[in-house]
Amino acid sequence: MSYFNERTAYITLNNGIMQRKIGKGCPLGSDSGPGFWTLQYNSLLNLEYTKNTKVIAYADDLMILVKGTTQVEVENYANIETHKVVKWAKNNKIDFNDKKSKTMILRNNEEQTQ
């Protein structure tokens, strides 16, 4: 009756079939799945971020770019924005894989020599 309700996943193991009810998530392999994901993900992209922040999404990956004049300032902005994303994920019942998450600090070498 509904695209999102009463879904069941099946797997065949050792000549037997296991099934499990699925209560959340976007159905994989469907024509509509990417569109539904985009609708939900847009709410993440449209959060109010600081002026020093740019958020970029590609498929189900997310990049948060922050800039600042010092490393401490960059870390503070990154923490603020990360907390917003974590809160959004919790409210939307989405889990991010901590093991696949990375942090990278880039510096402008011209500014360091001045």
PDB file of N, CA and C in Angstrom:
ATOM      1  N   MET A   1       0.810  -1.198   0.000  1.00  0.00           N
ATOM      2  CA  MET A   1       0.000   0.000   0.000  1.00  0.00           C
ATOM      3  C   MET A   1       0.852   1.259   0.000  1.00  0.00           C
ATOM      4  N   SER A   2       2.025   1.188   0.586  1.00  0.00           N
ATOM      5  CA  SER A   2       2.878   2.363   0.679  1.00  0.00           C
ATOM      6  C   SER A   2       4.310   1.989   0.315  1.00  0.00           C
ATOM      7  N   TYR A   3       4.963   2.907  -0.324  1.00  0.00           N
ATOM      8  CA  TYR A   3       6.344   2.684  -0.750  1.00  0.00           C
ATOM      9  C   TYR A   3       7.284   2.537   0.434  1.00  0.00           C
ATOM     10  N   PHE A   4       6.956   3.190   1.564  1.00  0.00           N
ATOM     11  CA  PHE A   4       7.862   3.207   2.711  1.00  0.00           C
ATOM     12  C   PHE A   4       7.437   2.288   3.846  1.00  0.00           C
ATOM     13  N   ASN A   5       6.260   1.732   3.813  1.00  0.00           N
ATOM     14  CA  ASN A   5       5.763   0.912   4.921  1.00  0.00           C
ATOM     15  C   ASN A   5       5.708  -0.557   4.533  1.00  0.00           C
ATOM     16  N   GLU A   6       5.764  -1.398   5.553  1.00  0.00           N
ATOM     17  CA  GLU A   6       5.604  -2.834   5.407  1.00  0.00           C
ATOM     18  C   GLU A   6       6.550  -3.434   4.365  1.00  0.00           C
ATOM     19  N   ARG A   7       7.838  -3.036   4.450  1.00  0.00           N
ATOM     20  CA  ARG A   7       8.844  -3.601   3.561  1.00  0.00           C
ATOM     21  C   ARG A   7       9.549  -4.749   4.272  1.00  0.00           C
ATOM     22  N   THR A   8       9.975  -5.719   3.512  1.00  0.00           N
ATOM     23  CA  THR A   8      10.670  -6.877   4.057  1.00  0.00           C
ATOM     24  C   THR A   8      11.888  -7.167   3.187  1.00  0.00           C
ATOM     25  N   ALA A   9      13.007  -7.452   3.832  1.00  0.00           N
ATOM     26  CA  ALA A   9      14.221  -7.857   3.122  1.00  0.00           C
ATOM     27  C   ALA A   9      14.374  -9.369   3.276  1.00  0.00           C
ATOM     28  N   TYR A  10      14.801 -10.026   2.202  1.00  0.00           N
ATOM     29  CA  TYR A  10      14.991 -11.467   2.193  1.00  0.00           C
ATOM     30  C   TYR A  10      16.427 -11.793   1.819  1.00  0.00           C
ATOM     31  N   ILE A  11      16.975 -12.839   2.447  1.00  0.00           N
ATOM     32  CA  ILE A  11      18.299 -13.318   2.080  1.00  0.00           C
ATOM     33  C   ILE A  11      18.281 -14.849   2.167  1.00  0.00           C
ATOM     34  N   THR A  12      18.919 -15.473   1.198  1.00  0.00           N
ATOM     35  CA  THR A  12      19.004 -16.931   1.179  1.00  0.00           C
ATOM     36  C   THR A  12      20.348 -17.350   1.756  1.00  0.00           C
ATOM     37  N   LEU A  13      20.306 -18.176   2.793  1.00  0.00           N
ATOM     38  CA  LEU A  13      21.521 -18.676   3.453  1.00  0.00           C
ATOM     39  C   LEU A  13      21.378 -20.178   3.691  1.00  0.00           C
ATOM     40  N   ASN A  14      22.356 -20.945   3.262  1.00  0.00           N
ATOM     41  CA  ASN A  14      22.369 -22.389   3.531  1.00  0.00           C
ATOM     42  C   ASN A  14      21.029 -23.056   3.211  1.00  0.00           C
ATOM     43  N   ASN A  15      20.542 -22.801   2.043  1.00  0.00           N
ATOM     44  CA  ASN A  15      19.287 -23.396   1.577  1.00  0.00           C
ATOM     45  C   ASN A  15      18.072 -22.966   2.376  1.00  0.00           C
ATOM     46  N   GLY A  16      18.190 -21.924   3.139  1.00  0.00           N
ATOM     47  CA  GLY A  16      17.047 -21.379   3.873  1.00  0.00           C
ATOM     48  C   GLY A  16      16.897 -19.902   3.556  1.00  0.00           C
ATOM     49  N   ILE A  17      15.720 -19.384   3.780  1.00  0.00           N
ATOM     50  CA  ILE A  17      15.446 -17.970   3.519  1.00  0.00           C
ATOM     51  C   ILE A  17      15.174 -17.274   4.848  1.00  0.00           C
ATOM     52  N   MET A  18      15.903 -16.201   5.068  1.00  0.00           N
ATOM     53  CA  MET A  18      15.669 -15.365   6.255  1.00  0.00           C
ATOM     54  C   MET A  18      14.976 -14.093   5.792  1.00  0.00           C
ATOM     55  N   GLN A  19      14.091 -13.582   6.608  1.00  0.00           N
ATOM     56  CA  GLN A  19      13.437 -12.323   6.281  1.00  0.00           C
ATOM     57  C   GLN A  19      13.436 -11.417   7.497  1.00  0.00           C
ATOM     58  N   ARG A  20      13.403 -10.140   7.202  1.00  0.00           N
ATOM     59  CA  ARG A  20      13.407  -9.149   8.280  1.00  0.00           C
ATOM     60  C   ARG A  20      12.614  -7.939   7.830  1.00  0.00           C
ATOM     61  N   LYS A  21      11.791  -7.431   8.716  1.00  0.00           N
ATOM     62  CA  LYS A  21      11.025  -6.214   8.435  1.00  0.00           C
ATOM     63  C   LYS A  21      11.968  -5.017   8.435  1.00  0.00           C
ATOM     64  N   ILE A  22      11.778  -4.099   7.514  1.00  0.00           N
ATOM     65  CA  ILE A  22      12.594  -2.897   7.413  1.00  0.00           C
ATOM     66  C   ILE A  22      11.712  -1.712   7.780  1.00  0.00           C
ATOM     67  N   GLY A  23      12.163  -0.938   8.783  1.00  0.00           N
ATOM     68  CA  GLY A  23      11.344   0.156   9.277  1.00  0.00           C
ATOM     69  C   GLY A  23      11.824   1.539   8.898  1.00  0.00           C
ATOM     70  N   LYS A  24      13.017   1.633   8.322  1.00  0.00           N
ATOM     71  CA  LYS A  24      13.522   2.951   7.932  1.00  0.00           C
ATOM     72  C   LYS A  24      14.488   2.791   6.783  1.00  0.00           C
ATOM     73  N   GLY A  25      14.852   3.903   6.196  1.00  0.00           N
ATOM     74  CA  GLY A  25      15.795   3.863   5.095  1.00  0.00           C
ATOM     75  C   GLY A  25      15.093   3.960   3.760  1.00  0.00           C
ATOM     76  N   CYS A  26      15.859   4.259   2.758  1.00  0.00           N
ATOM     77  CA  CYS A  26      15.350   4.406   1.402  1.00  0.00           C
ATOM     78  C   CYS A  26      15.533   3.080   0.673  1.00  0.00           C
ATOM     79  N   PRO A  27      14.493   2.576   0.023  1.00  0.00           N
ATOM     80  CA  PRO A  27      14.635   1.301  -0.684  1.00  0.00           C
ATOM     81  C   PRO A  27      15.749   1.357  -1.724  1.00  0.00           C
ATOM     82  N   LEU A  28      16.693   0.440  -1.640  1.00  0.00           N
ATOM     83  CA  LEU A  28      17.814   0.407  -2.572  1.00  0.00           C
ATOM     84  C   LEU A  28      17.403  -0.262  -3.875  1.00  0.00           C
ATOM     85  N   GLY A  29      17.995   0.183  -4.950  1.00  0.00           N
ATOM     86  CA  GLY A  29      17.751  -0.430  -6.233  1.00  0.00           C
ATOM     87  C   GLY A  29      16.477   0.008  -6.920  1.00  0.00           C
ATOM     88  N   SER A  30      15.776   0.941  -6.328  1.00  0.00           N
ATOM     89  CA  SER A  30      14.526   1.386  -6.940  1.00  0.00           C
ATOM     90  C   SER A  30      14.780   2.608  -7.811  1.00  0.00           C
ATOM     91  N   ASP A  31      13.884   2.844  -8.746  1.00  0.00           N
ATOM     92  CA  ASP A  31      13.997   4.043  -9.581  1.00  0.00           C
ATOM     93  C   ASP A  31      13.747   5.309  -8.774  1.00  0.00           C
ATOM     94  N   SER A  32      12.891   5.214  -7.774  1.00  0.00           N
ATOM     95  CA  SER A  32      12.529   6.403  -6.989  1.00  0.00           C
ATOM     96  C   SER A  32      13.465   6.666  -5.821  1.00  0.00           C
ATOM     97  N   GLY A  33      14.247   5.648  -5.407  1.00  0.00           N
ATOM     98  CA  GLY A  33      15.112   5.782  -4.239  1.00  0.00           C
ATOM     99  C   GLY A  33      16.013   7.001  -4.254  1.00  0.00           C
ATOM    100  N   PRO A  34      16.782   7.242  -5.333  1.00  0.00           N
ATOM    101  CA  PRO A  34      17.657   8.417  -5.360  1.00  0.00           C
ATOM    102  C   PRO A  34      16.896   9.736  -5.236  1.00  0.00           C
ATOM    103  N   GLY A  35      15.719   9.802  -5.811  1.00  0.00           N
ATOM    104  CA  GLY A  35      14.920  11.020  -5.694  1.00  0.00           C
ATOM    105  C   GLY A  35      14.459  11.279  -4.270  1.00  0.00           C
ATOM    106  N   PHE A  36      14.025  10.211  -3.586  1.00  0.00           N
ATOM    107  CA  PHE A  36      13.615  10.368  -2.190  1.00  0.00           C
ATOM    108  C   PHE A  36      14.808  10.743  -1.318  1.00  0.00           C
ATOM    109  N   TRP A  37      15.974  10.148  -1.595  1.00  0.00           N
ATOM    110  CA  TRP A  37      17.183  10.491  -0.838  1.00  0.00           C
ATOM    111  C   TRP A  37      17.527  11.966  -1.034  1.00  0.00           C
ATOM    112  N   THR A  38      17.433  12.447  -2.273  1.00  0.00           N
ATOM    113  CA  THR A  38      17.748  13.840  -2.573  1.00  0.00           C
ATOM    114  C   THR A  38      16.820  14.776  -1.816  1.00  0.00           C
ATOM    115  N   LEU A  39      15.552  14.449  -1.757  1.00  0.00           N
ATOM    116  CA  LEU A  39      14.603  15.293  -1.015  1.00  0.00           C
ATOM    117  C   LEU A  39      15.003  15.405   0.446  1.00  0.00           C
ATOM    118  N   GLN A  40      15.378  14.293   1.046  1.00  0.00           N
ATOM    119  CA  GLN A  40      15.768  14.328   2.449  1.00  0.00           C
ATOM    120  C   GLN A  40      17.108  15.030   2.635  1.00  0.00           C
ATOM    121  N   TYR A  41      18.072  14.720   1.772  1.00  0.00           N
ATOM    122  CA  TYR A  41      19.423  15.287   1.892  1.00  0.00           C
ATOM    123  C   TYR A  41      19.420  16.800   1.694  1.00  0.00           C
ATOM    124  N   ASN A  42      18.501  17.315   0.894  1.00  0.00           N
ATOM    125  CA  ASN A  42      18.422  18.762   0.681  1.00  0.00           C
ATOM    126  C   ASN A  42      18.193  19.517   1.980  1.00  0.00           C
ATOM    127  N   SER A  43      17.462  18.923   2.906  1.00  0.00           N
ATOM    128  CA  SER A  43      17.250  19.603   4.191  1.00  0.00           C
ATOM    129  C   SER A  43      18.568  19.752   4.949  1.00  0.00           C
ATOM    130  N   LEU A  44      19.495  18.813   4.774  1.00  0.00           N
ATOM    131  CA  LEU A  44      20.826  18.926   5.385  1.00  0.00           C
ATOM    132  C   LEU A  44      21.622  20.043   4.717  1.00  0.00           C
ATOM    133  N   LEU A  45      21.554  20.105   3.410  1.00  0.00           N
ATOM    134  CA  LEU A  45      22.302  21.127   2.680  1.00  0.00           C
ATOM    135  C   LEU A  45      21.768  22.526   2.941  1.00  0.00           C
ATOM    136  N   ASN A  46      20.513  22.623   3.334  1.00  0.00           N
ATOM    137  CA  ASN A  46      19.886  23.925   3.556  1.00  0.00           C
ATOM    138  C   ASN A  46      19.877  24.361   5.015  1.00  0.00           C
ATOM    139  N   LEU A  47      20.625  23.673   5.883  1.00  0.00           N
ATOM    140  CA  LEU A  47      20.753  24.141   7.269  1.00  0.00           C
ATOM    141  C   LEU A  47      21.449  25.495   7.265  1.00  0.00           C
ATOM    142  N   GLU A  48      21.310  26.227   8.348  1.00  0.00           N
ATOM    143  CA  GLU A  48      21.988  27.529   8.443  1.00  0.00           C
ATOM    144  C   GLU A  48      23.423  27.314   8.917  1.00  0.00           C
ATOM    145  N   TYR A  49      24.344  27.425   7.974  1.00  0.00           N
ATOM    146  CA  TYR A  49      25.764  27.290   8.276  1.00  0.00           C
ATOM    147  C   TYR A  49      26.376  28.684   8.396  1.00  0.00           C
ATOM    148  N   THR A  50      27.533  28.770   9.057  1.00  0.00           N
ATOM    149  CA  THR A  50      28.200  30.057   9.192  1.00  0.00           C
ATOM    150  C   THR A  50      28.697  30.522   7.826  1.00  0.00           C
ATOM    151  N   LYS A  51      29.005  31.815   7.732  1.00  0.00           N
ATOM    152  CA  LYS A  51      29.494  32.372   6.460  1.00  0.00           C
ATOM    153  C   LYS A  51      30.858  31.794   6.075  1.00  0.00           C
ATOM    154  N   ASN A  52      31.563  31.201   7.027  1.00  0.00           N
ATOM    155  CA  ASN A  52      32.883  30.608   6.769  1.00  0.00           C
ATOM    156  C   ASN A  52      32.785  29.153   6.338  1.00  0.00           C
ATOM    157  N   THR A  53      31.580  28.690   6.051  1.00  0.00           N
ATOM    158  CA  THR A  53      31.353  27.279   5.774  1.00  0.00           C
ATOM    159  C   THR A  53      30.710  27.077   4.410  1.00  0.00           C
ATOM    160  N   LYS A  54      31.159  26.030   3.727  1.00  0.00           N
ATOM    161  CA  LYS A  54      30.522  25.586   2.488  1.00  0.00           C
ATOM    162  C   LYS A  54      30.319  24.087   2.626  1.00  0.00           C
ATOM    163  N   VAL A  55      29.106  23.632   2.303  1.00  0.00           N
ATOM    164  CA  VAL A  55      28.781  22.223   2.397  1.00  0.00           C
ATOM    165  C   VAL A  55      28.512  21.701   0.990  1.00  0.00           C
ATOM    166  N   ILE A  56      29.169  20.602   0.649  1.00  0.00           N
ATOM    167  CA  ILE A  56      29.035  20.009  -0.683  1.00  0.00           C
ATOM    168  C   ILE A  56      28.639  18.547  -0.518  1.00  0.00           C
ATOM    169  N   ALA A  57      27.658  18.114  -1.315  1.00  0.00           N
ATOM    170  CA  ALA A  57      27.233  16.717  -1.282  1.00  0.00           C
ATOM    171  C   ALA A  57      27.415  16.098  -2.655  1.00  0.00           C
ATOM    172  N   TYR A  58      27.818  14.837  -2.663  1.00  0.00           N
ATOM    173  CA  TYR A  58      27.885  14.061  -3.893  1.00  0.00           C
ATOM    174  C   TYR A  58      27.347  12.673  -3.561  1.00  0.00           C
ATOM    175  N   ALA A  59      26.223  12.326  -4.174  1.00  0.00           N
ATOM    176  CA  ALA A  59      25.520  11.083  -3.862  1.00  0.00           C
ATOM    177  C   ALA A  59      25.237  11.075  -2.354  1.00  0.00           C
ATOM    178  N   ASP A  60      25.762  10.107  -1.613  1.00  0.00           N
ATOM    179  CA  ASP A  60      25.516  10.098  -0.168  1.00  0.00           C
ATOM    180  C   ASP A  60      26.748  10.523   0.627  1.00  0.00           C
ATOM    181  N   ASP A  61      27.702  11.186  -0.035  1.00  0.00           N
ATOM    182  CA  ASP A  61      28.888  11.714   0.650  1.00  0.00           C
ATOM    183  C   ASP A  61      28.688  13.190   0.937  1.00  0.00           C
ATOM    184  N   LEU A  62      29.295  13.655   2.002  1.00  0.00           N
ATOM    185  CA  LEU A  62      29.166  15.046   2.417  1.00  0.00           C
ATOM    186  C   LEU A  62      30.545  15.604   2.739  1.00  0.00           C
ATOM    187  N   MET A  63      30.823  16.820   2.269  1.00  0.00           N
ATOM    188  CA  MET A  63      32.067  17.506   2.591  1.00  0.00           C
ATOM    189  C   MET A  63      31.705  18.839   3.238  1.00  0.00           C
ATOM    190  N   ILE A  64      32.296  19.101   4.387  1.00  0.00           N
ATOM    191  CA  ILE A  64      32.098  20.369   5.088  1.00  0.00           C
ATOM    192  C   ILE A  64      33.415  21.118   5.016  1.00  0.00           C
ATOM    193  N   LEU A  65      33.421  22.243   4.323  1.00  0.00           N
ATOM    194  CA  LEU A  65      34.620  23.069   4.195  1.00  0.00           C
ATOM    195  C   LEU A  65      34.456  24.290   5.093  1.00  0.00           C
ATOM    196  N   VAL A  66      35.436  24.537   5.949  1.00  0.00           N
ATOM    197  CA  VAL A  66      35.405  25.729   6.799  1.00  0.00           C
ATOM    198  C   VAL A  66      36.716  26.474   6.634  1.00  0.00           C
ATOM    199  N   LYS A  67      36.654  27.790   6.778  1.00  0.00           N
ATOM    200  CA  LYS A  67      37.886  28.576   6.706  1.00  0.00           C
ATOM    201  C   LYS A  67      37.961  29.499   7.909  1.00  0.00           C
ATOM    202  N   GLY A  68      39.178  29.844   8.251  1.00  0.00           N
ATOM    203  CA  GLY A  68      39.404  30.732   9.370  1.00  0.00           C
ATOM    204  C   GLY A  68      40.817  31.278   9.305  1.00  0.00           C
ATOM    205  N   THR A  69      41.111  32.227  10.184  1.00  0.00           N
ATOM    206  CA  THR A  69      42.436  32.846  10.175  1.00  0.00           C
ATOM    207  C   THR A  69      43.453  32.082  11.018  1.00  0.00           C
ATOM    208  N   THR A  70      42.970  31.221  11.923  1.00  0.00           N
ATOM    209  CA  THR A  70      43.871  30.409  12.747  1.00  0.00           C
ATOM    210  C   THR A  70      43.356  28.970  12.768  1.00  0.00           C
ATOM    211  N   GLN A  71      44.222  28.063  13.158  1.00  0.00           N
ATOM    212  CA  GLN A  71      43.805  26.663  13.250  1.00  0.00           C
ATOM    213  C   GLN A  71      42.706  26.495  14.295  1.00  0.00           C
ATOM    214  N   VAL A  72      42.809  27.199  15.406  1.00  0.00           N
ATOM    215  CA  VAL A  72      41.793  27.111  16.456  1.00  0.00           C
ATOM    216  C   VAL A  72      40.437  27.581  15.933  1.00  0.00           C
ATOM    217  N   GLU A  73      40.445  28.670  15.167  1.00  0.00           N
ATOM    218  CA  GLU A  73      39.196  29.181  14.602  1.00  0.00           C
ATOM    219  C   GLU A  73      38.581  28.152  13.637  1.00  0.00           C
ATOM    220  N   VAL A  74      39.404  27.541  12.809  1.00  0.00           N
ATOM    221  CA  VAL A  74      38.921  26.518  11.872  1.00  0.00           C
ATOM    222  C   VAL A  74      38.333  25.339  12.644  1.00  0.00           C
ATOM    223  N   GLU A  75      39.029  24.889  13.667  1.00  0.00           N
ATOM    224  CA  GLU A  75      38.536  23.770  14.471  1.00  0.00           C
ATOM    225  C   GLU A  75      37.207  24.113  15.132  1.00  0.00           C
ATOM    226  N   ASN A  76      37.080  25.345  15.640  1.00  0.00           N
ATOM    227  CA  ASN A  76      35.822  25.759  16.271  1.00  0.00           C
ATOM    228  C   ASN A  76      34.669  25.753  15.276  1.00  0.00           C
ATOM    229  N   TYR A  77      34.890  26.324  14.091  1.00  0.00           N
ATOM    230  CA  TYR A  77      33.846  26.309  13.060  1.00  0.00           C
ATOM    231  C   TYR A  77      33.494  24.878  12.664  1.00  0.00           C
ATOM    232  N   ALA A  78      34.504  24.041  12.494  1.00  0.00           N
ATOM    233  CA  ALA A  78      34.260  22.654  12.105  1.00  0.00           C
ATOM    234  C   ALA A  78      33.431  21.925  13.157  1.00  0.00           C
ATOM    235  N   ASN A  79      33.731  22.164  14.427  1.00  0.00           N
ATOM    236  CA  ASN A  79      32.960  21.537  15.506  1.00  0.00           C
ATOM    237  C   ASN A  79      31.512  22.027  15.509  1.00  0.00           C
ATOM    238  N   ILE A  80      31.318  23.322  15.319  1.00  0.00           N
ATOM    239  CA  ILE A  80      29.964  23.881  15.280  1.00  0.00           C
ATOM    240  C   ILE A  80      29.164  23.237  14.158  1.00  0.00           C
ATOM    241  N   GLU A  81      29.746  23.170  12.975  1.00  0.00           N
ATOM    242  CA  GLU A  81      29.029  22.631  11.818  1.00  0.00           C
ATOM    243  C   GLU A  81      28.812  21.124  11.945  1.00  0.00           C
ATOM    244  N   THR A  82      29.794  20.422  12.484  1.00  0.00           N
ATOM    245  CA  THR A  82      29.643  18.981  12.678  1.00  0.00           C
ATOM    246  C   THR A  82      28.503  18.684  13.634  1.00  0.00           C
ATOM    247  N   HIS A  83      28.377  19.476  14.691  1.00  0.00           N
ATOM    248  CA  HIS A  83      27.272  19.282  15.641  1.00  0.00           C
ATOM    249  C   HIS A  83      25.921  19.486  14.952  1.00  0.00           C
ATOM    250  N   LYS A  84      25.830  20.440  14.039  1.00  0.00           N
ATOM    251  CA  LYS A  84      24.582  20.649  13.290  1.00  0.00           C
ATOM    252  C   LYS A  84      24.238  19.422  12.462  1.00  0.00           C
ATOM    253  N   VAL A  85      25.250  18.853  11.798  1.00  0.00           N
ATOM    254  CA  VAL A  85      25.031  17.673  10.953  1.00  0.00           C
ATOM    255  C   VAL A  85      24.637  16.472  11.813  1.00  0.00           C
ATOM    256  N   VAL A  86      25.284  16.294  12.953  1.00  0.00           N
ATOM    257  CA  VAL A  86      24.956  15.183  13.852  1.00  0.00           C
ATOM    258  C   VAL A  86      23.523  15.313  14.347  1.00  0.00           C
ATOM    259  N   LYS A  87      23.119  16.513  14.710  1.00  0.00           N
ATOM    260  CA  LYS A  87      21.744  16.744  15.175  1.00  0.00           C
ATOM    261  C   LYS A  87      20.751  16.452  14.046  1.00  0.00           C
ATOM    262  N   TRP A  88      21.067  16.904  12.827  1.00  0.00           N
ATOM    263  CA  TRP A  88      20.201  16.637  11.675  1.00  0.00           C
ATOM    264  C   TRP A  88      20.059  15.127  11.466  1.00  0.00           C
ATOM    265  N   ALA A  89      21.179  14.416  11.531  1.00  0.00           N
ATOM    266  CA  ALA A  89      21.157  12.967  11.324  1.00  0.00           C
ATOM    267  C   ALA A  89      20.304  12.274  12.379  1.00  0.00           C
ATOM    268  N   LYS A  90      20.456  12.690  13.620  1.00  0.00           N
ATOM    269  CA  LYS A  90      19.661  12.089  14.700  1.00  0.00           C
ATOM    270  C   LYS A  90      18.181  12.348  14.475  1.00  0.00           C
ATOM    271  N   ASN A  91      17.825  13.576  14.119  1.00  0.00           N
ATOM    272  CA  ASN A  91      16.422  13.919  13.878  1.00  0.00           C
ATOM    273  C   ASN A  91      15.836  13.166  12.690  1.00  0.00           C
ATOM    274  N   ASN A  92      16.689  12.795  11.731  1.00  0.00           N
ATOM    275  CA  ASN A  92      16.235  12.098  10.529  1.00  0.00           C
ATOM    276  C   ASN A  92      16.526  10.600  10.558  1.00  0.00           C
ATOM    277  N   LYS A  93      16.977  10.105  11.728  1.00  0.00           N
ATOM    278  CA  LYS A  93      17.246   8.684  11.923  1.00  0.00           C
ATOM    279  C   LYS A  93      18.237   8.136  10.891  1.00  0.00           C
ATOM    280  N   ILE A  94      19.305   8.903  10.676  1.00  0.00           N
ATOM    281  CA  ILE A  94      20.351   8.523   9.744  1.00  0.00           C
ATOM    282  C   ILE A  94      21.658   8.366  10.513  1.00  0.00           C
ATOM    283  N   ASP A  95      22.399   7.317  10.199  1.00  0.00           N
ATOM    284  CA  ASP A  95      23.697   7.083  10.827  1.00  0.00           C
ATOM    285  C   ASP A  95      24.795   7.345   9.813  1.00  0.00           C
ATOM    286  N   PHE A  96      25.821   8.077  10.236  1.00  0.00           N
ATOM    287  CA  PHE A  96      27.013   8.257   9.419  1.00  0.00           C
ATOM    288  C   PHE A  96      28.072   7.290   9.932  1.00  0.00           C
ATOM    289  N   ASN A  97      28.866   6.762   9.041  1.00  0.00           N
ATOM    290  CA  ASN A  97      29.909   5.821   9.406  1.00  0.00           C
ATOM    291  C   ASN A  97      31.139   6.590   9.884  1.00  0.00           C
ATOM    292  N   ASP A  98      31.373   6.569  11.190  1.00  0.00           N
ATOM    293  CA  ASP A  98      32.526   7.279  11.768  1.00  0.00           C
ATOM    294  C   ASP A  98      33.850   6.797  11.195  1.00  0.00           C
ATOM    295  N   LYS A  99      33.934   5.519  10.853  1.00  0.00           N
ATOM    296  CA  LYS A  99      35.183   4.963  10.335  1.00  0.00           C
ATOM    297  C   LYS A  99      35.505   5.485   8.944  1.00  0.00           C
ATOM    298  N   LYS A 100      34.493   5.952   8.225  1.00  0.00           N
ATOM    299  CA  LYS A 100      34.718   6.477   6.877  1.00  0.00           C
ATOM    300  C   LYS A 100      34.835   8.004   6.870  1.00  0.00           C
ATOM    301  N   SER A 101      34.652   8.629   8.027  1.00  0.00           N
ATOM    302  CA  SER A 101      34.729  10.086   8.115  1.00  0.00           C
ATOM    303  C   SER A 101      36.177  10.517   8.314  1.00  0.00           C
ATOM    304  N   LYS A 102      36.573  11.574   7.627  1.00  0.00           N
ATOM    305  CA  LYS A 102      37.955  12.054   7.684  1.00  0.00           C
ATOM    306  C   LYS A 102      37.971  13.558   7.931  1.00  0.00           C
ATOM    307  N   THR A 103      39.048  14.026   8.544  1.00  0.00           N
ATOM    308  CA  THR A 103      39.286  15.447   8.751  1.00  0.00           C
ATOM    309  C   THR A 103      40.622  15.799   8.110  1.00  0.00           C
ATOM    310  N   MET A 104      40.649  16.933   7.417  1.00  0.00           N
ATOM    311  CA  MET A 104      41.884  17.366   6.769  1.00  0.00           C
ATOM    312  C   MET A 104      42.007  18.876   6.952  1.00  0.00           C
ATOM    313  N   ILE A 105      43.151  19.330   7.395  1.00  0.00           N
ATOM    314  CA  ILE A 105      43.405  20.761   7.532  1.00  0.00           C
ATOM    315  C   ILE A 105      44.373  21.183   6.435  1.00  0.00           C
ATOM    316  N   LEU A 106      43.977  22.158   5.647  1.00  0.00           N
ATOM    317  CA  LEU A 106      44.817  22.694   4.581  1.00  0.00           C
ATOM    318  C   LEU A 106      45.227  24.105   4.952  1.00  0.00           C
ATOM    319  N   ARG A 107      46.460  24.443   4.682  1.00  0.00           N
ATOM    320  CA  ARG A 107      46.958  25.783   4.996  1.00  0.00           C
ATOM    321  C   ARG A 107      47.418  26.465   3.730  1.00  0.00           C
ATOM    322  N   ASN A 108      47.267  27.767   3.723  1.00  0.00           N
ATOM    323  CA  ASN A 108      47.755  28.579   2.616  1.00  0.00           C
ATOM    324  C   ASN A 108      49.197  28.944   2.944  1.00  0.00           C
ATOM    325  N   ASN A 109      50.144  28.377   2.236  1.00  0.00           N
ATOM    326  CA  ASN A 109      51.563  28.596   2.526  1.00  0.00           C
ATOM    327  C   ASN A 109      51.975  30.051   2.367  1.00  0.00           C
ATOM    328  N   GLU A 110      51.330  30.807   1.481  1.00  0.00           N
ATOM    329  CA  GLU A 110      51.675  32.222   1.311  1.00  0.00           C
ATOM    330  C   GLU A 110      51.395  33.002   2.584  1.00  0.00           C
ATOM    331  N   GLU A 111      50.311  32.666   3.271  1.00  0.00           N
ATOM    332  CA  GLU A 111      49.980  33.378   4.516  1.00  0.00           C
ATOM    333  C   GLU A 111      50.954  33.031   5.623  1.00  0.00           C
ATOM    334  N   GLN A 112      51.502  31.810   5.622  1.00  0.00           N
ATOM    335  CA  GLN A 112      52.422  31.410   6.675  1.00  0.00           C
ATOM    336  C   GLN A 112      53.758  32.137   6.581  1.00  0.00           C
ATOM    337  N   THR A 113      54.181  32.536   5.391  1.00  0.00           N
ATOM    338  CA  THR A 113      55.480  33.169   5.237  1.00  0.00           C
ATOM    339  C   THR A 113      55.432  34.664   5.521  1.00  0.00           C
ATOM    340  N   GLN A 114      54.248  35.218   5.620  1.00  0.00           N
ATOM    341  CA  GLN A 114      54.141  36.672   5.860  1.00  0.00           C
ATOM    342  C   GLN A 114      54.264  37.011   7.322  1.00  0.00           C
TER     343      GLN A 114
END
